[in-house]
Coordinates of C-alpha atoms in Angstrom, one line a residue:
M1 CA 100.7 91.7 21.7
K2 CA 103.9 89.8 21.7
R3 CA 104.5 90.6 18.0
R4 CA 103.9 94.3 18.6
F5 CA 106.4 94.2 21.5
F6 CA 108.9 92.4 19.2
Y7 CA 108.5 95.1 16.5
I8 CA 109.0 97.9 19.0
F9 CA 112.0 96.2 20.5
M10 CA 113.6 95.7 17.0
I11 CA 113.0 99.4 16.1
C12 CA 114.6 100.6 19.3
F13 CA 117.5 98.1 18.9
L14 CA 118.2 99.4 15.3
I15 CA 118.0 103.0 16.4
F16 CA 120.4 102.4 19.3
S17 CA 122.8 100.3 17.1
T18 CA 122.9 102.9 14.4
A19 CA 123.6 105.7 16.9
T20 CA 126.3 103.6 18.5
L21 CA 127.9 102.8 15.2
Q22 CA 127.8 106.4 14.1
A23 CA 129.4 107.5 17.4
E24 CA 132.2 104.9 17.0
E25 CA 132.8 105.9 13.5
A26 CA 133.0 109.6 14.5
E27 CA 135.7 108.7 17.0
Q28 CA 137.8 106.8 14.5
P29 CA 140.7 108.8 13.0
K30 CA 140.3 109.5 9.3
G31 CA 143.1 109.6 6.7
D32 CA 144.8 107.7 4.0
Y33 CA 147.6 106.0 5.9
P34 CA 148.3 102.3 6.8
K35 CA 146.2 101.2 9.9
W36 CA 148.1 97.9 10.2
F37 CA 150.7 95.8 8.5
D38 CA 152.8 92.7 9.3
F39 CA 156.6 93.0 9.2
N40 CA 157.9 89.4 8.8
V41 CA 161.1 89.8 6.7
P42 CA 163.6 87.0 7.7
L43 CA 167.1 87.9 8.8
A44 CA 168.5 86.2 5.7
V45 CA 166.5 88.5 3.4
L46 CA 167.5 91.6 5.4
K47 CA 171.2 90.7 5.1
Q48 CA 170.7 89.9 1.4
A49 CA 169.3 93.3 0.7
Y50 CA 171.9 95.0 2.9
K51 CA 174.8 93.3 1.1
Y52 CA 173.4 94.2 -2.3
D53 CA 173.0 97.9 -1.2
V54 CA 176.4 98.3 0.4
E55 CA 178.4 96.5 -2.3
S56 CA 176.7 98.5 -5.1
Q57 CA 177.5 102.0 -3.8
K58 CA 180.8 102.2 -5.6
G59 CA 179.5 100.8 -8.8
E60 CA 177.5 102.0 -11.7
F61 CA 174.1 100.9 -10.5
P62 CA 173.6 101.8 -6.8
L63 CA 170.9 99.8 -5.1
D64 CA 168.6 100.7 -2.2
F65 CA 168.1 98.5 0.8
V66 CA 164.4 99.4 1.4
Q67 CA 163.4 99.3 -2.3
L68 CA 164.8 95.8 -2.7
L69 CA 162.9 94.6 0.3
A70 CA 159.7 96.3 -0.8
Y71 CA 159.9 94.8 -4.3
S72 CA 160.6 91.3 -2.8
A73 CA 157.6 91.6 -0.5
A74 CA 155.3 92.8 -3.3
K75 CA 156.3 89.9 -5.5
N76 CA 155.8 87.4 -2.6
W77 CA 152.6 89.0 -1.4
G78 CA 154.3 89.6 1.9
E79 CA 155.3 86.0 2.5
F80 CA 158.9 84.8 2.7
K81 CA 160.5 81.4 3.0
S82 CA 162.0 81.2 6.5
Q83 CA 165.7 82.2 6.6
K84 CA 166.2 81.7 2.9
P85 CA 167.4 84.5 0.5
C86 CA 164.8 85.8 -1.9
K87 CA 165.0 84.7 -5.5
H88 CA 162.9 87.7 -6.7
M89 CA 165.6 90.0 -5.2
D90 CA 168.4 88.2 -7.1
D91 CA 166.4 88.4 -10.3
V92 CA 165.6 92.2 -10.1
V93 CA 169.2 93.0 -9.2
K94 CA 170.3 91.3 -12.4
R95 CA 167.8 93.4 -14.4
I96 CA 168.9 96.6 -12.7
R97 CA 172.6 95.8 -13.4
G98 CA 171.5 95.2 -17.0
G99 CA 170.3 98.9 -17.2
E100 CA 166.6 98.8 -16.1
Y101 CA 165.2 100.9 -13.4
L102 CA 163.4 99.5 -10.4
H103 CA 160.7 102.2 -10.7
D104 CA 159.8 100.9 -14.2
I105 CA 160.1 97.2 -13.2
A106 CA 157.7 97.7 -10.3
A107 CA 155.3 100.0 -12.1
D108 CA 152.6 97.3 -12.6
I109 CA 153.1 95.6 -9.2
K110 CA 150.1 96.6 -7.2
M111 CA 151.5 96.1 -3.7
Y112 CA 154.9 97.7 -4.3
P113 CA 153.9 101.3 -3.2
F114 CA 152.4 99.9 0.0
Y115 CA 155.5 97.9 0.9
L116 CA 157.7 100.8 -0.1
R117 CA 155.9 103.0 2.4
T118 CA 155.6 100.6 5.3
Y119 CA 159.1 99.1 5.0
G120 CA 160.4 102.6 4.6
A121 CA 158.9 103.6 7.9
V122 CA 160.4 100.6 9.6
L123 CA 163.9 100.6 8.1
G124 CA 164.2 104.0 6.4
N125 CA 167.0 105.4 8.6
L126 CA 169.0 102.3 9.4
V127 CA 171.3 102.2 6.4
G128 CA 173.0 105.1 4.5
S129 CA 175.8 107.5 4.4
Y130 CA 177.4 109.1 7.6
Q131 CA 180.5 110.8 8.8
R132 CA 182.6 109.6 11.6
D133 CA 185.8 111.2 12.8
G134 CA 185.9 113.2 9.6
E135 CA 185.6 110.2 7.3
V136 CA 182.6 109.4 5.1
H137 CA 181.2 105.9 5.4
Y138 CA 178.2 103.9 4.1
G139 CA 176.4 101.2 5.9
L140 CA 174.5 100.4 9.0
K141 CA 173.9 103.6 11.0
A142 CA 171.6 102.1 13.7
F143 CA 172.8 100.3 16.8
F144 CA 171.9 97.1 18.6
P145 CA 169.9 98.0 21.8
I146 CA 172.3 96.3 24.2
A147 CA 175.9 97.5 24.6
K148 CA 178.8 95.5 23.2
N149 CA 180.5 92.8 25.5
F150 CA 177.3 92.4 27.6
G151 CA 175.6 89.0 27.5
Y152 CA 172.0 88.5 26.6
S153 CA 169.5 85.9 25.3
H154 CA 166.3 86.3 23.4
S155 CA 163.7 84.5 21.2
D156 CA 160.8 85.5 19.0
D157 CA 158.2 86.2 21.7
F158 CA 156.1 88.8 19.9
G159 CA 152.4 88.1 20.3
N160 CA 152.8 85.8 23.3
P161 CA 150.1 86.0 26.0
R162 CA 150.4 88.3 29.0
S163 CA 148.0 88.4 31.9
Y164 CA 149.1 91.2 34.4
G165 CA 146.2 93.7 34.6
Y166 CA 144.2 92.0 31.8
K167 CA 144.7 89.4 29.1
R168 CA 146.6 90.7 26.2
V169 CA 149.4 89.9 23.8
H170 CA 153.1 90.9 24.1
L171 CA 153.8 93.8 21.8
G172 CA 157.5 93.9 22.1
H173 CA 160.7 91.9 22.1
D174 CA 162.3 90.7 25.4
M175 CA 166.1 90.6 25.7
F176 CA 167.3 88.9 28.9
G177 CA 170.5 89.9 30.6
S178 CA 172.1 91.0 33.9
T179 CA 170.7 93.9 35.9
G180 CA 172.6 97.1 35.1
T181 CA 173.4 96.2 31.5
P182 CA 173.7 99.4 29.5
I183 CA 170.8 100.0 27.0
I184 CA 171.6 101.8 23.8
A185 CA 169.7 104.2 21.5
V186 CA 169.1 102.5 18.2
E187 CA 169.1 105.8 16.2
D188 CA 169.0 109.5 16.7
G189 CA 165.9 110.8 18.3
I190 CA 164.0 112.8 20.9
V191 CA 163.1 111.4 24.4
E192 CA 159.3 111.5 24.4
A193 CA 158.5 109.6 27.6
T194 CA 160.2 108.8 30.8
G195 CA 158.9 107.8 34.3
W196 CA 156.9 105.0 35.8
N197 CA 154.3 102.8 34.1
Q198 CA 152.7 99.9 36.0
Y199 CA 153.2 97.5 33.1
G200 CA 156.7 98.6 31.9
G201 CA 158.1 99.9 35.2
W202 CA 160.7 102.5 34.6
R203 CA 160.8 103.1 30.9
V204 CA 162.0 105.5 28.2
G205 CA 160.4 106.2 24.8
I206 CA 162.4 107.8 22.0
R207 CA 160.9 109.1 18.8
S208 CA 163.0 109.0 15.6
L209 CA 163.7 112.4 14.0
D210 CA 161.3 111.7 11.1
N211 CA 158.6 110.9 13.7
K212 CA 157.9 107.5 12.1
R213 CA 159.4 105.2 14.7
Y214 CA 158.9 105.1 18.5
Y215 CA 161.4 103.0 20.4
Y216 CA 160.1 101.8 23.8
Y217 CA 162.6 100.5 26.4
A218 CA 160.9 99.1 29.5
H219 CA 161.6 97.3 32.8
L220 CA 164.7 99.5 33.5
K221 CA 166.7 99.2 36.6
K222 CA 165.3 99.9 40.0
D223 CA 166.6 103.2 41.7
T224 CA 168.9 104.1 38.7
P225 CA 167.0 103.4 35.5
Y226 CA 168.4 106.2 33.3
A227 CA 171.7 107.3 31.9
Q228 CA 172.8 110.8 32.7
G229 CA 171.0 113.5 30.7
I230 CA 168.0 111.3 29.8
E231 CA 164.9 113.3 30.4
K232 CA 161.8 114.2 28.4
G233 CA 162.7 116.5 25.4
A234 CA 166.4 115.5 25.4
F235 CA 168.2 114.7 22.1
V236 CA 170.0 111.4 21.9
Q237 CA 172.3 110.1 19.2
A238 CA 172.5 106.6 17.8
G239 CA 174.8 104.6 20.1
D240 CA 174.2 106.7 23.2
V241 CA 173.5 104.9 26.5
V242 CA 169.9 105.7 27.6
G243 CA 169.4 103.5 30.6
Y244 CA 170.1 100.2 32.4
L245 CA 168.4 96.8 32.2
G246 CA 166.4 95.7 35.1
N247 CA 163.1 94.1 36.2
T248 CA 160.8 96.9 37.3
G249 CA 157.1 96.9 36.6
Y250 CA 153.9 95.0 37.2
S251 CA 152.9 97.3 40.1
T252 CA 150.9 100.5 40.5
K253 CA 153.5 101.5 43.2
E254 CA 156.5 103.3 41.8
N255 CA 160.0 101.7 41.8
V256 CA 158.9 98.1 42.4
A257 CA 160.6 95.2 40.7
N258 CA 158.0 92.5 40.2
I259 CA 159.3 91.1 36.9
K260 CA 160.8 87.7 37.7
A261 CA 163.7 87.7 35.2
P262 CA 165.7 90.9 34.5
H263 CA 165.2 91.8 30.8
L264 CA 164.8 94.7 28.4
H265 CA 161.3 95.0 26.8
F266 CA 162.2 96.5 23.4
G267 CA 159.2 97.8 21.5
L268 CA 159.0 99.3 18.1
Q269 CA 155.9 101.3 17.1
I270 CA 155.4 102.6 13.6
I271 CA 153.5 105.9 13.3
F272 CA 152.1 107.2 10.0
D273 CA 149.6 109.6 11.6
E274 CA 149.9 111.2 15.0
S275 CA 146.5 109.9 16.0
Q276 CA 148.0 106.4 16.0
K277 CA 150.6 107.2 18.7
D278 CA 148.3 106.7 21.7
G279 CA 145.0 106.1 20.1
Y280 CA 143.3 103.9 17.5
N281 CA 145.3 101.8 14.9
Q282 CA 148.5 101.5 16.9
I283 CA 151.1 99.5 14.9
W284 CA 153.6 97.5 17.0
I285 CA 155.9 95.3 14.9
D286 CA 157.8 92.1 15.6
A287 CA 161.4 93.4 16.0
Y288 CA 163.1 90.1 16.5
N289 CA 164.8 89.9 13.1
I290 CA 165.6 93.6 13.1
V291 CA 167.3 93.2 16.4
K292 CA 169.3 90.3 15.1
F293 CA 170.2 92.4 12.0
L294 CA 171.4 95.3 14.2
S295 CA 173.7 92.9 16.1
Q296 CA 176.3 93.7 13.4
N297 CA 176.7 97.2 15.0
K298 CA 177.1 97.3 18.8
A299 CA 178.1 100.3 20.8
E300 CA 181.2 100.1 23.0
V301 CA 180.8 101.7 26.4
I302 CA 182.9 102.6 29.4
K303 CA 182.0 102.9 33.1
G304 CA 182.5 106.3 34.7
E305 CA 181.7 108.3 37.8
G306 CA 178.7 107.2 39.8
G307 CA 178.6 103.9 38.0
H308 CA 177.1 105.4 34.8
Y309 CA 178.2 104.2 31.4
T310 CA 179.0 106.4 28.4
R311 CA 179.9 105.6 24.8
T312 CA 183.6 105.3 23.9
S313 CA 183.2 106.1 20.2
S314 CA 182.3 109.4 18.6
P315 CA 178.8 109.7 17.2
Y316 CA 177.8 109.1 13.6
N317 CA 177.0 112.4 11.8
P318 CA 174.4 111.6 9.1
I319 CA 174.8 113.0 5.6
E320 CA 171.7 114.4 4.0
D321 CA 170.8 112.6 0.7

């Protein structure tokens, strides 16, 4: 009797498990796109690739920032020595300057296409040609997320535990500063989200024009979180003021400042398929070294009517490749 009951139980369990698994699989998004990757390029390597790229533009063999990083990652299997330049990058630059093409050099490196795609999504619009005040320039087009001449402190806190609401990990980069510090748009984009969120408080989400990057600025200032003109659907340019640093959030009630220390939560989500935006397979990356890299380019601002800040420099106008 017990054995018969056991068999009936196992059959029912298998039927239920199979049905559940099929239902879960049916809900999962399909498609050939990265579901996750780890971005851990050290600042020293970002600067190394950037220097090679910028210095090469007037020479016979122009180099590409993203391609050099992708090649280095593929050769290292995604691992880098902390804060040390990459020898593989130095070696491949010598070969390119000798007349070889990176496409041919990397042809047999299995992971190169993967890193070219993922790193391209993260960094693809940060470096390139642009016009400013009628002059053509080449270099860093993206901006640091905090305005120039405003103090801040930060550390690599991505993945640290959080407990408000439920236990989870920190999927962003916290930058501590004074309440009211102007927050800057990293690159051109469309405002995709504004308003209150119990975790992020007053926040603004900006999608890059190629739809691959979603910049999330949270814990903005109580009462006056946004710069003038910031609303859903608005176009912002790299270097524009989008809001003000604060400590709102951790409350279901709107406009409550329950965060102990004023800071900007800066999140960077990478999107290959639209189903990833708010659904399965979200990719949030550690932006600590990217933020440090962007510190080379800070936007100057001036305080105007009503206490709102605006940029003092003219926008960069990108040049199509």
